[in-house]
Amino acid sequence: PWLATTVYGEVLFQSDYDLKRLCVGDIGMPGLPCVFDSAHEAPSLEGQCARQWFVVRRAGVTVSSDGVLMPYCDMRVDARRLVPSEKGYVDAEHTDPNEPLVRMAKAI
Protein backbone atom coordinates (compact mmCIF):
# COMPACT_ATOMS: atom_id res chain seq x y z
CA PRO A 1 0.00 0.00 0.00
CA TRP A 2 2.74 2.53 0.81
CA LEU A 3 4.39 2.08 -2.60
CA ALA A 4 1.20 3.14 -4.42
CA THR A 5 1.49 6.68 -3.08
CA THR A 6 5.06 7.22 -4.29
CA VAL A 7 6.50 8.40 -7.59
CA TYR A 8 8.48 5.14 -7.80
CA GLY A 9 5.25 3.17 -7.35
CA GLU A 10 3.57 5.07 -10.18
CA VAL A 11 6.56 4.57 -12.49
CA LEU A 12 6.62 0.85 -11.67
CA PHE A 13 2.87 0.57 -12.30
CA GLN A 14 3.09 2.37 -15.67
CA SER A 15 6.14 0.29 -16.64
CA ASP A 16 4.32 -2.93 -15.81
CA TYR A 17 1.32 -1.77 -17.84
CA ASP A 18 3.54 -1.03 -20.85
CA LEU A 19 5.27 -4.41 -20.41
CA LYS A 20 1.87 -6.10 -20.68
CA ARG A 21 1.08 -4.04 -23.81
CA LEU A 22 4.40 -5.13 -25.35
CA CYS A 23 3.64 -8.77 -24.54
CA VAL A 24 0.28 -8.77 -26.29
CA GLY A 25 1.57 -6.82 -29.29
CA ASP A 26 -0.45 -3.69 -28.54
CA ILE A 27 2.69 -1.57 -28.86
CA GLY A 28 6.05 -2.28 -30.44
CA MET A 29 9.57 -1.16 -29.73
CA PRO A 30 12.34 -0.95 -32.35
CA GLY A 31 14.84 -3.77 -31.91
CA LEU A 32 12.58 -5.72 -29.56
CA PRO A 33 11.41 -9.10 -30.88
CA CYS A 34 7.65 -9.50 -31.15
CA VAL A 35 6.31 -12.61 -29.44
CA PHE A 36 3.78 -13.19 -32.21
CA ASP A 37 6.38 -12.93 -34.97
CA SER A 38 8.30 -15.86 -33.49
CA ALA A 39 5.19 -17.92 -32.68
CA HIS A 40 5.60 -19.91 -35.89
CA GLU A 41 8.95 -21.22 -34.58
CA ALA A 42 7.34 -22.98 -31.62
CA PRO A 43 5.93 -26.45 -32.25
CA SER A 44 2.57 -25.51 -30.74
CA LEU A 45 1.56 -22.52 -28.66
CA GLU A 46 -1.93 -23.85 -28.08
CA GLY A 47 -2.69 -24.02 -24.37
CA GLN A 48 0.60 -22.36 -23.39
CA CYS A 49 0.98 -19.21 -21.37
CA ALA A 50 3.72 -17.35 -19.57
CA ARG A 51 4.20 -14.41 -17.29
CA GLN A 52 6.72 -11.58 -17.15
CA TRP A 53 7.59 -9.37 -14.23
CA PHE A 54 10.13 -6.79 -13.10
CA VAL A 55 12.92 -7.80 -10.75
CA VAL A 56 14.94 -5.28 -8.75
CA ARG A 57 18.55 -6.43 -8.92
CA ARG A 58 20.13 -3.65 -6.88
CA ALA A 59 18.75 -0.51 -5.31
CA GLY A 60 20.11 2.06 -2.96
CA VAL A 61 20.95 5.67 -2.31
CA THR A 62 24.31 7.36 -2.70
CA VAL A 63 25.38 10.80 -1.57
CA SER A 64 27.07 13.09 -4.07
CA SER A 65 30.12 15.18 -3.20
CA ASP A 66 27.88 18.19 -2.55
CA GLY A 67 25.55 16.24 -0.23
CA VAL A 68 22.69 15.45 -2.62
CA LEU A 69 20.94 12.10 -2.12
CA MET A 70 20.87 10.15 -5.39
CA PRO A 71 18.71 7.02 -5.56
CA TYR A 72 19.55 4.28 -8.07
CA CYS A 73 17.78 1.15 -9.16
CA ASP A 74 19.00 -1.63 -11.46
CA MET A 75 16.11 -3.73 -12.80
CA ARG A 76 15.50 -6.49 -15.31
CA VAL A 77 12.54 -8.42 -16.68
CA ASP A 78 12.11 -12.15 -15.99
CA ALA A 79 9.76 -14.59 -17.69
CA ARG A 80 8.40 -18.00 -16.77
CA ARG A 81 6.24 -20.50 -18.57
CA LEU A 82 3.01 -21.37 -16.75
CA VAL A 83 1.34 -24.76 -16.64
CA PRO A 84 -2.19 -25.65 -15.51
CA SER A 85 -2.62 -27.35 -12.15
CA GLU A 86 -5.46 -28.09 -9.75
CA LYS A 87 -4.83 -24.68 -8.16
CA GLY A 88 -4.83 -22.83 -11.49
CA TYR A 89 -1.74 -21.85 -13.45
CA VAL A 90 1.62 -22.25 -11.70
CA ASP A 91 5.24 -21.74 -12.72
CA ALA A 92 6.66 -24.60 -14.76
CA GLU A 93 9.63 -26.42 -13.30
CA HIS A 94 11.64 -25.55 -16.40
CA THR A 95 11.25 -22.71 -18.89
CA ASP A 96 12.99 -23.11 -22.25
CA PRO A 97 15.32 -20.11 -22.81
CA ASN A 98 14.20 -20.07 -26.45
CA GLU A 99 10.53 -19.47 -25.66
CA PRO A 100 9.30 -16.19 -27.19
CA LEU A 101 8.52 -14.38 -23.90
CA VAL A 102 11.87 -15.38 -22.41
CA ARG A 103 13.70 -14.02 -25.45
CA MET A 104 11.66 -10.83 -25.22
CA ALA A 105 12.45 -10.44 -21.50
CA LYS A 106 16.18 -10.81 -22.19
CA ALA A 107 15.97 -8.18 -24.93
CA ILE A 108 14.35 -5.56 -22.65
mmCIF file of C-alpha atoms in Angstrom:
data_model
loop_
_atom_site.group_PDB
_atom_site.id
_atom_site.type_symbol
_atom_site.label_atom_id
_atom_site.label_comp_id
_atom_site.label_asym_id
_atom_site.label_seq_id
_atom_site.Cartn_x
_atom_site.Cartn_y
_atom_site.Cartn_z
ATOM 1 C CA PRO A 1 0.000 0.000 0.000
ATOM 2 C CA TRP A 2 2.735 2.528 0.811
ATOM 3 C CA LEU A 3 4.386 2.078 -2.603
ATOM 4 C CA ALA A 4 1.199 3.137 -4.418
ATOM 5 C CA THR A 5 1.489 6.678 -3.079
ATOM 6 C CA THR A 6 5.064 7.225 -4.289
ATOM 7 C CA VAL A 7 6.501 8.398 -7.594
ATOM 8 C CA TYR A 8 8.476 5.136 -7.796
ATOM 9 C CA GLY A 9 5.249 3.166 -7.346
ATOM 10 C CA GLU A 10 3.567 5.071 -10.177
ATOM 11 C CA VAL A 11 6.557 4.572 -12.488
ATOM 12 C CA LEU A 12 6.616 0.854 -11.667
ATOM 13 C CA PHE A 13 2.872 0.572 -12.296
ATOM 14 C CA GLN A 14 3.094 2.366 -15.667
ATOM 15 C CA SER A 15 6.136 0.289 -16.641
ATOM 16 C CA ASP A 16 4.319 -2.933 -15.813
ATOM 17 C CA TYR A 17 1.315 -1.771 -17.840
ATOM 18 C CA ASP A 18 3.537 -1.032 -20.848
ATOM 19 C CA LEU A 19 5.271 -4.409 -20.412
ATOM 20 C CA LYS A 20 1.872 -6.101 -20.678
ATOM 21 C CA ARG A 21 1.079 -4.042 -23.813
ATOM 22 C CA LEU A 22 4.401 -5.129 -25.351
ATOM 23 C CA CYS A 23 3.641 -8.775 -24.543
ATOM 24 C CA VAL A 24 0.282 -8.775 -26.289
ATOM 25 C CA GLY A 25 1.574 -6.821 -29.295
ATOM 26 C CA ASP A 26 -0.449 -3.692 -28.538
ATOM 27 C CA ILE A 27 2.694 -1.571 -28.857
ATOM 28 C CA GLY A 28 6.052 -2.280 -30.440
ATOM 29 C CA MET A 29 9.566 -1.159 -29.735
ATOM 30 C CA PRO A 30 12.341 -0.948 -32.351
ATOM 31 C CA GLY A 31 14.840 -3.767 -31.913
ATOM 32 C CA LEU A 32 12.576 -5.722 -29.560
ATOM 33 C CA PRO A 33 11.410 -9.095 -30.881
ATOM 34 C CA CYS A 34 7.653 -9.499 -31.154
ATOM 35 C CA VAL A 35 6.308 -12.612 -29.444
ATOM 36 C CA PHE A 36 3.781 -13.193 -32.213
ATOM 37 C CA ASP A 37 6.384 -12.929 -34.975
ATOM 38 C CA SER A 38 8.304 -15.858 -33.488
ATOM 39 C CA ALA A 39 5.192 -17.916 -32.681
ATOM 40 C CA HIS A 40 5.599 -19.912 -35.892
ATOM 41 C CA GLU A 41 8.953 -21.224 -34.582
ATOM 42 C CA ALA A 42 7.338 -22.978 -31.619
ATOM 43 C CA PRO A 43 5.932 -26.454 -32.246
ATOM 44 C CA SER A 44 2.570 -25.507 -30.738
ATOM 45 C CA LEU A 45 1.556 -22.520 -28.656
ATOM 46 C CA GLU A 46 -1.933 -23.847 -28.081
ATOM 47 C CA GLY A 47 -2.694 -24.019 -24.372
ATOM 48 C CA GLN A 48 0.597 -22.362 -23.395
ATOM 49 C CA CYS A 49 0.983 -19.211 -21.374
ATOM 50 C CA ALA A 50 3.720 -17.350 -19.572
ATOM 51 C CA ARG A 51 4.202 -14.411 -17.286
ATOM 52 C CA GLN A 52 6.716 -11.576 -17.148
ATOM 53 C CA TRP A 53 7.590 -9.366 -14.226
ATOM 54 C CA PHE A 54 10.127 -6.791 -13.104
ATOM 55 C CA VAL A 55 12.922 -7.798 -10.750
ATOM 56 C CA VAL A 56 14.941 -5.280 -8.748
ATOM 57 C CA ARG A 57 18.547 -6.432 -8.918
ATOM 58 C CA ARG A 58 20.133 -3.652 -6.885
ATOM 59 C CA ALA A 59 18.749 -0.508 -5.310
ATOM 60 C CA GLY A 60 20.110 2.062 -2.955
ATOM 61 C CA VAL A 61 20.954 5.671 -2.312
ATOM 62 C CA THR A 62 24.308 7.356 -2.698
ATOM 63 C CA VAL A 63 25.382 10.801 -1.567
ATOM 64 C CA SER A 64 27.067 13.095 -4.071
ATOM 65 C CA SER A 65 30.123 15.185 -3.205
ATOM 66 C CA ASP A 66 27.876 18.190 -2.550
ATOM 67 C CA GLY A 67 25.549 16.239 -0.227
ATOM 68 C CA VAL A 68 22.686 15.447 -2.619
ATOM 69 C CA LEU A 69 20.936 12.099 -2.120
ATOM 70 C CA MET A 70 20.870 10.151 -5.387
ATOM 71 C CA PRO A 71 18.711 7.017 -5.563
ATOM 72 C CA TYR A 72 19.550 4.284 -8.073
ATOM 73 C CA CYS A 73 17.776 1.149 -9.155
ATOM 74 C CA ASP A 74 19.001 -1.631 -11.460
ATOM 75 C CA MET A 75 16.114 -3.726 -12.797
ATOM 76 C CA ARG A 76 15.500 -6.486 -15.313
ATOM 77 C CA VAL A 77 12.535 -8.421 -16.683
ATOM 78 C CA ASP A 78 12.111 -12.146 -15.989
ATOM 79 C CA ALA A 79 9.764 -14.588 -17.693
ATOM 80 C CA ARG A 80 8.404 -17.999 -16.767
ATOM 81 C CA ARG A 81 6.243 -20.504 -18.574
ATOM 82 C CA LEU A 82 3.012 -21.366 -16.751
ATOM 83 C CA VAL A 83 1.341 -24.760 -16.644
ATOM 84 C CA PRO A 84 -2.188 -25.651 -15.514
ATOM 85 C CA SER A 85 -2.618 -27.350 -12.151
ATOM 86 C CA GLU A 86 -5.457 -28.093 -9.751
ATOM 87 C CA LYS A 87 -4.834 -24.677 -8.163
ATOM 88 C CA GLY A 88 -4.832 -22.825 -11.493
ATOM 89 C CA TYR A 89 -1.740 -21.852 -13.454
ATOM 90 C CA VAL A 90 1.619 -22.252 -11.696
ATOM 91 C CA ASP A 91 5.243 -21.744 -12.719
ATOM 92 C CA ALA A 92 6.663 -24.601 -14.759
ATOM 93 C CA GLU A 93 9.631 -26.424 -13.296
ATOM 94 C CA HIS A 94 11.640 -25.554 -16.403
ATOM 95 C CA THR A 95 11.245 -22.715 -18.892
ATOM 96 C CA ASP A 96 12.988 -23.110 -22.245
ATOM 97 C CA PRO A 97 15.317 -20.107 -22.807
ATOM 98 C CA ASN A 98 14.204 -20.069 -26.454
ATOM 99 C CA GLU A 99 10.530 -19.470 -25.660
ATOM 100 C CA PRO A 100 9.301 -16.186 -27.189
ATOM 101 C CA LEU A 101 8.521 -14.380 -23.898
ATOM 102 C CA VAL A 102 11.874 -15.379 -22.407
ATOM 103 C CA ARG A 103 13.695 -14.019 -25.449
ATOM 104 C CA MET A 104 11.659 -10.827 -25.217
ATOM 105 C CA ALA A 105 12.448 -10.445 -21.497
ATOM 106 C CA LYS A 106 16.178 -10.811 -22.190
ATOM 107 C CA ALA A 107 15.968 -8.177 -24.930
ATOM 108 C CA ILE A 108 14.351 -5.560 -22.652
#
